[in-house]
Short mmCIF file of C-alpha atoms in Angstrom, two decimals:
data_model
loop_
_atom_site.label_atom_id
_atom_site.label_comp_id
_atom_site.label_asym_id
_atom_site.label_seq_id
_atom_site.Cartn_x
_atom_site.Cartn_y
_atom_site.Cartn_z
CA UNK A 975 105.69 108.63 100.75
CA UNK A 976 104.75 105.07 99.88
CA UNK A 977 103.35 104.76 96.36
CA UNK A 978 101.22 101.75 97.30
CA UNK A 979 99.31 103.64 100.03
CA UNK A 980 95.53 104.08 99.70
CA UNK A 981 94.96 107.05 102.02
CA UNK A 982 91.58 107.98 103.44
CA UNK A 983 92.38 110.51 106.13
CA UNK A 984 89.66 112.22 108.20
CA UNK A 985 90.85 114.69 110.87
CA UNK A 986 88.52 116.85 112.99
CA UNK A 987 86.92 119.81 111.18
CA UNK A 988 88.98 122.26 113.30
CA UNK A 989 91.89 121.45 115.58
CA UNK A 990 92.77 124.07 118.21
CA UNK A 991 95.68 123.57 120.61
CA UNK A 992 97.01 125.95 123.20
CA UNK A 993 97.03 126.82 126.89
CA UNK A 994 93.95 128.84 127.68
CA UNK A 995 92.43 128.23 124.25
CA UNK A 996 89.06 127.32 125.82
CA UNK A 997 88.36 131.05 126.10
CA UNK A 998 88.14 131.19 122.29
CA UNK A 999 85.30 128.69 122.10
CA UNK A 1000 82.20 130.83 122.71
CA UNK A 1001 83.10 133.28 119.93
CA UNK A 1002 83.86 130.43 117.54
CA UNK A 1003 80.55 128.71 118.33
CA UNK A 1004 78.74 131.96 117.67
CA UNK A 1005 80.59 132.54 114.42
CA UNK A 1006 79.52 129.07 113.23
CA UNK A 1007 75.91 130.08 113.79
CA UNK A 1008 75.14 127.71 116.64
CA UNK A 1009 72.52 128.93 119.09
CA UNK A 1010 71.29 125.99 121.20
CA UNK A 1011 73.64 123.38 122.60
CA UNK A 1012 74.00 120.54 125.07
CA UNK A 1013 77.15 120.32 127.18
CA UNK A 1014 77.90 116.73 128.23
CA UNK A 1015 80.14 116.31 131.26
CA UNK A 1016 80.12 114.76 134.74
CA UNK A 1017 79.60 116.01 138.31
CA UNK A 1018 83.30 116.62 138.97
CA UNK A 1019 83.64 119.28 136.28
CA UNK A 1020 80.42 120.99 137.31
CA UNK A 1021 81.18 121.07 141.04
CA UNK A 1022 84.98 121.16 141.23
CA UNK A 1023 86.07 123.33 138.30
CA UNK A 1024 84.97 126.74 136.97
CA UNK A 1025 85.06 125.57 133.33
CA UNK A 1026 81.41 124.67 132.85
CA UNK A 1027 80.07 127.86 134.39
CA UNK A 1028 82.61 129.99 132.56
CA UNK A 1029 81.59 128.59 129.20
CA UNK A 1030 77.83 128.74 129.82
CA UNK A 1031 78.01 132.38 130.92
CA UNK A 1032 80.28 133.47 128.07
CA UNK A 1033 78.18 131.62 125.50
CA UNK A 1034 74.97 133.10 126.92
CA UNK A 1035 76.39 136.60 126.53
CA UNK A 1036 76.66 135.82 122.79
CA UNK A 1037 73.13 134.55 122.50
CA UNK A 1038 73.95 130.83 122.80
CA UNK A 1039 71.73 128.75 125.11
CA UNK A 1040 73.41 125.73 126.72
CA UNK A 1041 71.79 122.87 128.60
CA UNK A 1042 74.21 121.00 130.86
CA UNK A 1043 73.99 117.23 131.23
CA UNK A 1044 76.34 116.25 134.08
CA UNK A 1045 75.52 112.51 134.33
CA UNK A 1046 78.62 111.26 132.57
CA UNK A 1047 80.29 108.17 134.06
CA UNK A 1048 83.46 106.14 133.50
CA UNK A 1049 82.93 103.51 130.81
CA UNK A 1050 79.44 104.73 129.81
CA UNK A 1051 76.87 102.05 129.09
CA UNK A 1052 74.20 101.82 126.43
CA UNK A 1053 71.68 102.13 129.27
CA UNK A 1054 73.23 105.41 130.44
CA UNK A 1055 73.12 106.74 126.91
CA UNK A 1056 69.45 105.84 126.45
CA UNK A 1057 68.51 107.35 129.82
CA UNK A 1058 70.50 110.48 129.04
CA UNK A 1059 68.81 110.76 125.66
CA UNK A 1060 65.38 110.86 127.24
CA UNK A 1061 66.41 113.25 130.04
CA UNK A 1062 68.03 115.72 127.64
CA UNK A 1063 65.13 115.60 125.19
CA UNK A 1064 62.75 116.47 128.06
CA UNK A 1065 65.04 119.34 129.15
CA UNK A 1066 65.10 120.63 125.58
CA UNK A 1067 61.31 120.78 125.56
CA UNK A 1068 61.07 119.38 122.07
CA UNK A 1069 63.57 121.82 120.59
CA UNK A 1070 66.48 120.12 118.83
CA UNK A 1071 69.98 121.32 119.70
CA UNK A 1072 72.27 122.45 116.91
CA UNK A 1073 75.51 121.33 118.63
CA UNK A 1074 76.80 119.13 121.43
CA UNK A 1075 79.87 119.89 123.53
CA UNK A 1076 81.82 117.20 125.38
CA UNK A 1077 83.95 118.17 128.35
CA UNK A 1078 85.97 115.42 130.04
CA UNK A 1079 87.97 112.30 129.29
CA UNK A 1080 87.26 109.69 126.67
CA UNK A 1081 84.21 108.41 128.49
CA UNK A 1082 82.38 111.77 128.37
CA UNK A 1083 83.37 112.27 124.73
CA UNK A 1084 82.09 108.80 123.82
CA UNK A 1085 78.80 109.50 125.55
CA UNK A 1086 78.48 112.84 123.78
CA UNK A 1087 79.18 111.22 120.38
CA UNK A 1088 76.44 108.68 121.03
CA UNK A 1089 74.01 111.45 122.04
CA UNK A 1090 74.74 113.23 118.79
CA UNK A 1091 73.09 110.24 117.14
CA UNK A 1092 70.26 109.50 119.56
CA UNK A 1093 68.98 112.99 120.45
CA UNK A 1094 67.37 113.81 117.07
CA UNK A 1095 65.04 110.80 117.13
CA UNK A 1096 65.17 109.47 120.69
CA UNK A 1097 65.94 106.00 119.39
CA UNK A 1098 68.05 103.64 121.54
CA UNK A 1099 71.76 103.73 120.80
CA UNK A 1100 71.89 100.01 119.95
CA UNK A 1101 70.01 100.86 116.77
CA UNK A 1102 73.20 102.52 115.54
CA UNK A 1103 75.74 99.86 116.55
CA UNK A 1104 77.34 98.56 113.41
CA UNK A 1105 77.04 101.75 111.42
CA UNK A 1106 74.86 104.68 110.40
CA UNK A 1107 72.68 104.99 107.34
CA UNK A 1108 72.66 107.89 104.92
CA UNK A 1109 69.53 109.15 106.64
CA UNK A 1110 71.23 109.38 110.06
CA UNK A 1111 72.49 112.93 110.57
CA UNK A 1112 74.43 113.38 113.83
CA UNK A 1113 74.36 116.71 115.62
CA UNK A 1114 77.74 118.50 115.23
CA UNK A 1115 80.13 117.72 118.09
CA UNK A 1116 82.69 119.93 119.88
CA UNK A 1117 85.21 118.00 122.00
CA UNK A 1118 87.19 119.42 124.92
CA UNK A 1119 89.37 116.59 126.28
CA UNK A 1120 90.60 116.95 129.85
CA UNK A 1121 93.08 114.06 129.76
CA UNK A 1122 96.04 113.45 127.47
CA UNK A 1123 95.51 109.98 126.13
CA UNK A 1124 92.25 108.70 124.68
CA UNK A 1125 92.32 110.75 121.50
CA UNK A 1126 88.53 110.56 121.19
CA UNK A 1127 88.54 114.13 119.95
CA UNK A 1128 89.91 112.95 116.61
CA UNK A 1129 88.28 109.57 116.03
CA UNK A 1130 85.05 108.36 114.36
CA UNK A 1131 83.74 106.07 117.04
CA UNK A 1132 81.88 106.04 120.35
CA UNK A 1133 82.66 103.04 122.54
CA UNK A 1134 79.99 102.02 125.05
CA UNK A 1135 79.59 99.08 127.41
CA UNK A 1136 76.64 96.72 126.87
CA UNK A 1137 75.63 95.90 130.48
CA UNK A 1138 73.87 92.70 129.38
CA UNK A 1139 77.19 90.99 128.71
CA UNK A 1140 79.83 93.52 129.86
CA UNK A 1141 81.25 93.78 126.33
CA UNK A 1142 82.09 96.98 124.51
CA UNK A 1143 80.16 97.99 121.44
CA UNK A 1144 80.96 100.68 118.91
CA UNK A 1145 78.94 103.32 117.12
CA UNK A 1146 81.14 104.22 114.17
CA UNK A 1147 80.95 106.83 111.44
CA UNK A 1148 83.10 109.66 110.16
CA UNK A 1149 80.24 112.06 110.85
CA UNK A 1150 80.94 111.51 114.55
CA UNK A 1151 84.36 113.11 114.30
CA UNK A 1152 84.20 116.45 116.12
CA UNK A 1153 83.66 119.59 114.12
CA UNK A 1154 85.91 121.27 116.66
CA UNK A 1155 88.58 119.54 118.73
CA UNK A 1156 89.93 121.99 121.29
CA UNK A 1157 92.95 120.81 123.26
CA UNK A 1158 93.72 123.11 126.17
CA UNK A 1159 96.64 121.67 128.17
CA UNK A 1160 95.46 123.60 131.25
CA UNK A 1161 92.60 121.08 131.53
CA UNK A 1162 95.19 118.38 132.33
CA UNK A 1163 97.30 120.27 134.88
CA UNK A 1164 95.43 118.85 137.91
CA UNK A 1165 95.04 115.28 136.67
CA UNK A 1166 96.17 112.92 139.46
CA UNK A 1167 99.07 110.52 138.80
CA UNK A 1168 96.79 107.52 138.27
CA UNK A 1169 94.78 109.29 135.55
CA UNK A 1170 97.97 110.71 134.05
CA UNK A 1171 99.50 107.24 133.84
CA UNK A 1172 96.44 105.58 132.35
CA UNK A 1173 95.93 108.32 129.79
CA UNK A 1174 99.61 108.56 128.87
CA UNK A 1175 100.08 104.83 128.31
CA UNK A 1176 96.88 104.87 126.24
CA UNK A 1177 98.40 107.53 123.97
CA UNK A 1178 101.59 105.53 123.61
CA UNK A 1179 99.61 102.36 122.86
CA UNK A 1180 97.61 104.18 120.14
CA UNK A 1181 100.79 105.41 118.54
CA UNK A 1182 102.68 102.10 118.63
CA UNK A 1183 99.70 99.97 117.66
CA UNK A 1184 98.77 102.14 114.66
CA UNK A 1185 102.43 102.30 113.61
CA UNK A 1186 102.55 98.50 113.40
CA UNK A 1187 99.04 97.81 112.10
CA UNK A 1188 97.82 96.52 108.73
CA UNK A 1189 98.81 98.52 105.65
CA UNK A 1190 96.19 100.59 103.86
CA UNK A 1191 96.63 98.61 100.65
CA UNK A 1192 95.69 95.42 102.51
CA UNK A 1193 92.94 96.82 104.71
CA UNK A 1194 89.43 95.48 104.07
CA UNK A 1195 87.16 98.51 103.81
CA UNK A 1196 84.18 96.35 102.96
CA UNK A 1197 83.45 98.46 99.92
CA UNK A 1198 82.58 101.42 102.14
CA UNK A 1199 82.99 104.76 100.33
CA UNK A 1200 83.75 106.60 103.57
CA UNK A 1201 85.53 104.15 105.92
CA UNK A 1202 86.19 105.17 109.48
CA UNK A 1203 89.43 103.21 109.49
CA UNK A 1204 91.49 102.32 106.47
CA UNK A 1205 94.90 100.97 107.54
CA UNK A 1206 98.27 102.57 108.12
CA UNK A 1207 99.92 104.83 105.57
CA UNK A 1208 102.97 107.06 105.39
CA UNK A 1209 100.73 109.88 106.65
CA UNK A 1210 99.43 108.05 109.72
CA UNK A 1211 102.93 106.72 110.47
CA UNK A 1212 104.28 110.27 110.44
CA UNK A 1213 101.91 111.25 113.24
CA UNK A 1214 102.58 107.99 115.13
CA UNK A 1215 106.35 108.49 115.09
CA UNK A 1216 105.99 112.01 116.53
CA UNK A 1217 103.58 110.75 119.19
CA UNK A 1218 105.99 108.00 120.24
CA UNK A 1219 108.82 110.51 120.40
CA UNK A 1220 106.80 112.86 122.61
CA UNK A 1221 105.82 109.99 124.93
CA UNK A 1222 109.48 108.98 125.18
CA UNK A 1223 110.33 112.48 126.34
CA UNK A 1224 107.37 113.42 128.49
CA UNK A 1225 105.35 110.48 129.82
CA UNK A 1226 107.55 109.71 132.84
CA UNK A 1227 108.11 113.42 133.49
CA UNK A 1228 104.38 114.08 133.47
CA UNK A 1229 103.73 111.19 135.82
CA UNK A 1230 106.55 112.17 138.20
CA UNK A 1231 105.63 115.84 138.34
CA UNK A 1232 102.14 116.95 137.40
CA UNK A 1233 103.21 120.57 137.71
CA UNK A 1234 105.65 120.20 134.79
CA UNK A 1235 103.86 122.38 132.25
CA UNK A 1236 106.19 121.41 129.40
CA UNK A 1237 105.58 117.72 130.02
CA UNK A 1238 101.82 118.22 130.34
CA UNK A 1239 101.77 120.13 127.05
CA UNK A 1240 104.00 117.56 125.38
CA UNK A 1241 101.66 114.74 126.33
CA UNK A 1242 98.66 116.69 125.02
CA UNK A 1243 100.41 116.86 121.68
CA UNK A 1244 101.35 113.18 121.92
CA UNK A 1245 97.72 112.27 122.53
CA UNK A 1246 96.30 114.18 119.59
CA UNK A 1247 99.08 113.09 117.19
CA UNK A 1248 98.48 109.47 118.20
CA UNK A 1249 94.79 110.01 117.58
CA UNK A 1250 95.44 111.46 114.13
CA UNK A 1251 97.36 108.27 113.43
CA UNK A 1252 95.03 105.61 114.81
CA UNK A 1253 91.94 107.59 113.97
CA UNK A 1254 92.49 106.68 110.34
CA UNK A 1255 94.87 103.72 110.49
CA UNK A 1256 92.95 101.78 113.09
CA UNK A 1257 94.18 99.47 115.89
CA UNK A 1258 94.46 95.73 116.42
CA UNK A 1259 95.41 93.15 119.03
CA UNK A 1260 96.27 95.33 121.99
CA UNK A 1261 92.86 96.92 122.08
CA UNK A 1262 91.11 93.71 121.00
CA UNK A 1263 92.56 91.74 123.92
CA UNK A 1264 92.30 94.69 126.30
CA UNK A 1265 88.53 94.95 125.65
CA UNK A 1266 88.17 91.32 126.72
CA UNK A 1267 90.37 91.87 129.77
CA UNK A 1268 88.28 94.90 130.78
CA UNK A 1269 85.12 92.81 130.47
CA UNK A 1270 86.53 90.34 133.03
CA UNK A 1271 88.29 92.71 135.41
CA UNK A 1272 86.44 96.06 134.98
CA UNK A 1273 89.83 97.75 135.13
CA UNK A 1274 90.43 101.02 133.30
CA UNK A 1275 91.06 101.19 129.57
CA UNK A 1276 94.59 102.52 129.98
CA UNK A 1277 95.50 99.80 132.45
CA UNK A 1278 94.18 96.91 130.34
CA UNK A 1279 95.99 98.27 127.27
CA UNK A 1280 99.21 98.67 129.21
CA UNK A 1281 99.32 95.09 130.45
CA UNK A 1282 98.92 93.68 126.95
CA UNK A 1283 101.13 96.13 125.01
CA UNK A 1284 104.60 94.59 125.51
CA UNK A 1285 103.41 91.13 124.56
CA UNK A 1286 101.73 92.27 121.36
CA UNK A 1287 104.86 94.20 120.30
CA UNK A 1288 106.84 91.05 121.05
CA UNK A 1289 104.52 88.99 118.82
CA UNK A 1290 104.73 91.55 115.98
CA UNK A 1291 108.53 91.88 115.99
CA UNK A 1292 109.00 89.17 113.39
CA UNK A 1293 106.35 90.74 111.13
CA UNK A 1294 107.39 94.37 111.59
CA UNK A 1295 111.16 94.14 112.18
CA UNK A 1296 112.05 97.54 110.66
CA UNK A 1297 109.28 99.40 112.47
CA UNK A 1298 109.90 97.83 115.86
CA UNK A 1299 113.60 98.62 115.56
CA UNK A 1300 112.69 102.22 114.74
CA UNK A 1301 110.49 102.42 117.85
CA UNK A 1302 113.38 101.07 119.91
CA UNK A 1303 115.68 103.73 118.55
CA UNK A 1304 113.17 106.47 119.45
CA UNK A 1305 113.49 105.29 123.07
CA UNK A 1306 117.27 105.36 122.79
CA UNK A 1307 117.58 101.59 122.52
CA UNK A 1308 120.23 100.48 120.04
CA UNK A 1309 121.06 96.87 120.90
CA UNK A 1310 123.83 94.70 119.48
CA UNK A 1311 121.49 93.65 116.67
CA UNK A 1312 117.93 94.40 115.54
CA UNK A 1313 116.78 91.29 117.40
CA UNK A 1314 118.42 92.46 120.62
CA UNK A 1315 116.98 95.95 120.19
CA UNK A 1316 113.47 94.61 119.86
CA UNK A 1317 113.89 92.37 122.89
CA UNK A 1318 115.16 95.36 124.88
CA UNK A 1319 112.20 97.40 123.64
CA UNK A 1320 109.62 94.91 124.88
CA UNK A 1321 111.36 94.65 128.23
CA UNK A 1322 111.55 98.46 128.39
CA UNK A 1323 107.83 98.78 127.70
CA UNK A 1324 107.05 96.32 130.45
CA UNK A 1325 109.31 98.19 132.85
CA UNK A 1326 107.56 101.44 131.88
CA UNK A 1327 104.19 99.88 132.67
CA UNK A 1328 105.51 98.80 136.09
CA UNK A 1329 106.98 102.28 136.69
CA UNK A 1330 103.52 103.74 136.14
CA UNK A 1331 102.14 101.50 138.88
CA UNK A 1332 100.27 99.16 136.53
CA UNK A 1333 100.42 95.35 136.76
CA UNK A 1334 102.58 93.73 134.08
CA UNK A 1335 100.83 90.37 133.72
CA UNK A 1336 97.25 89.20 133.31
CA UNK A 1337 97.80 87.02 136.38
CA UNK A 1338 98.66 90.04 138.48
CA UNK A 1339 95.63 91.82 137.07
CA UNK A 1340 93.42 89.11 138.55
CA UNK A 1341 92.73 86.96 135.47
CA UNK A 1342 92.43 83.26 136.30
CA UNK A 1343 94.39 80.77 134.19
CA UNK A 1344 91.18 78.86 133.56
CA UNK A 1345 89.74 81.97 131.87
CA UNK A 1346 92.44 82.36 129.22
CA UNK A 1347 90.61 80.41 126.52
CA UNK A 1348 87.36 82.38 126.97
CA UNK A 1349 89.34 85.63 127.13
CA UNK A 1350 90.98 84.76 123.80
CA UNK A 1351 87.61 83.95 122.22
CA UNK A 1352 86.15 87.21 123.45
CA UNK A 1353 89.13 89.13 122.03
CA UNK A 1354 88.83 87.42 118.65
CA UNK A 1355 85.12 88.27 118.60
CA UNK A 1356 86.09 91.94 118.16
CA UNK A 1357 86.59 91.19 114.48
CA UNK A 1358 87.24 94.76 113.32
CA UNK A 1359 90.47 94.66 115.39
CA UNK A 1360 91.40 91.01 114.84
CA UNK A 1361 91.27 91.31 111.07
CA UNK A 1362 93.72 94.22 111.25
CA UNK A 1363 96.41 92.26 113.07
CA UNK A 1364 99.19 91.82 110.45
CA UNK A 1365 100.06 88.15 111.04
CA UNK A 1366 99.27 84.98 109.12
CA UNK A 1367 97.36 83.11 111.85
CA UNK A 1368 95.50 85.62 114.00
CA UNK A 1369 93.78 83.05 116.18
CA UNK A 1370 97.04 81.32 117.07
CA UNK A 1371 98.80 84.64 117.64
CA UNK A 1372 96.08 85.87 120.02
CA UNK A 1373 96.27 82.65 121.99
CA UNK A 1374 100.02 82.92 122.36
CA UNK A 1375 99.87 86.57 123.32
CA UNK A 1376 97.26 85.93 126.01
CA UNK A 1377 99.31 83.13 127.54
CA UNK A 1378 102.54 85.06 127.36
CA UNK A 1379 100.80 88.02 129.02
CA UNK A 1380 99.51 85.74 131.76
CA UNK A 1381 102.89 84.16 132.49
CA UNK A 1382 104.99 87.28 131.82
CA UNK A 1383 106.93 85.69 128.98
CA UNK A 1384 108.79 87.89 126.50
CA UNK A 1385 110.89 86.61 123.63
CA UNK A 1386 109.79 83.08 124.32
CA UNK A 1387 106.97 82.38 121.86
CA UNK A 1388 105.73 78.89 122.88
CA UNK A 1389 105.10 76.18 120.35
CA UNK A 1390 101.73 75.38 121.93
CA UNK A 1391 98.95 77.24 123.70
CA UNK A 1392 99.58 75.68 127.10
#
């Protein structure tokens, strides 16, 4: 407990975790009184797994009608959402659904969240970027994540790409948090190593970033009575610590052997615990810079986070010495002194990124040196993340992190941005 904390914690309405737990869903949906739903997924899950058909048939036997939209894509765009809105509304024949189900990774869940907002009125999703009004009533969402990393099943936001400028925009409100988050580790058993690595490092990033972010007592909630994010607290840090510990034990094991059921299950818990942390505490520079990197390289979310992570932790060490030392200890890093332990931690994180087959510098990711200034500006433009970075001079810190990440420098904070 920290007496100065100002906690505003919003978990999913129901959290269900367990191998095979997907079989419980139709009965639960029926018990909640839902009768007409939309299942949002992508072609892979319709054609290559039995899960969609199993659910639709079981739900139908209980009197629940389900329309399947299988047009989900990686990094969904605002255009995709608007097109999906019109297609689903036509398929519904003017009848509003009473629930939406998302099956897939973070991209499918983000798309489903956005559709929860757009389906009632048919309005374009950009109308809701920046926040919802009291009159906006999203359709209840049920999330079934098939990867162990994004944590979208416990967060208040839908992240979409604006194709006009390749930047990511957010639709954010606590009403978008799923009414049911069902985590069935069996969904993840067949994830290929690349997906496992990207998702796993994303979970670790969420946990570390939220563990080191701005305190709740300092967080600017803008006077909002129901903020989606509200800074770290003793409660969010509890979940973050456990998530980091689980990643330390299971991330490499899961990547090395996808058939390791214990490791798969451990990473599912790591992902949802990290989400329970960052879903209220919020994030900062890793994601802020990674969004800008993704806009330039179109690389995956997990990869862009991974490249930046060690350099942000390096930059935060002086501002969060106790917490970074604690993270080092979770990974079994003691060091001759706290300073040595933190240096070893940042090097360990970079080595972990390399072990997972991910580039460890922005240069190796394909970013040109001439683009570093514009990349920094783009990252700072994500103000909701920049303002949560717990340093005195955020602009200078971002510039140094970007350059260190380009050159691969750790523990060598330059005195200039060259």
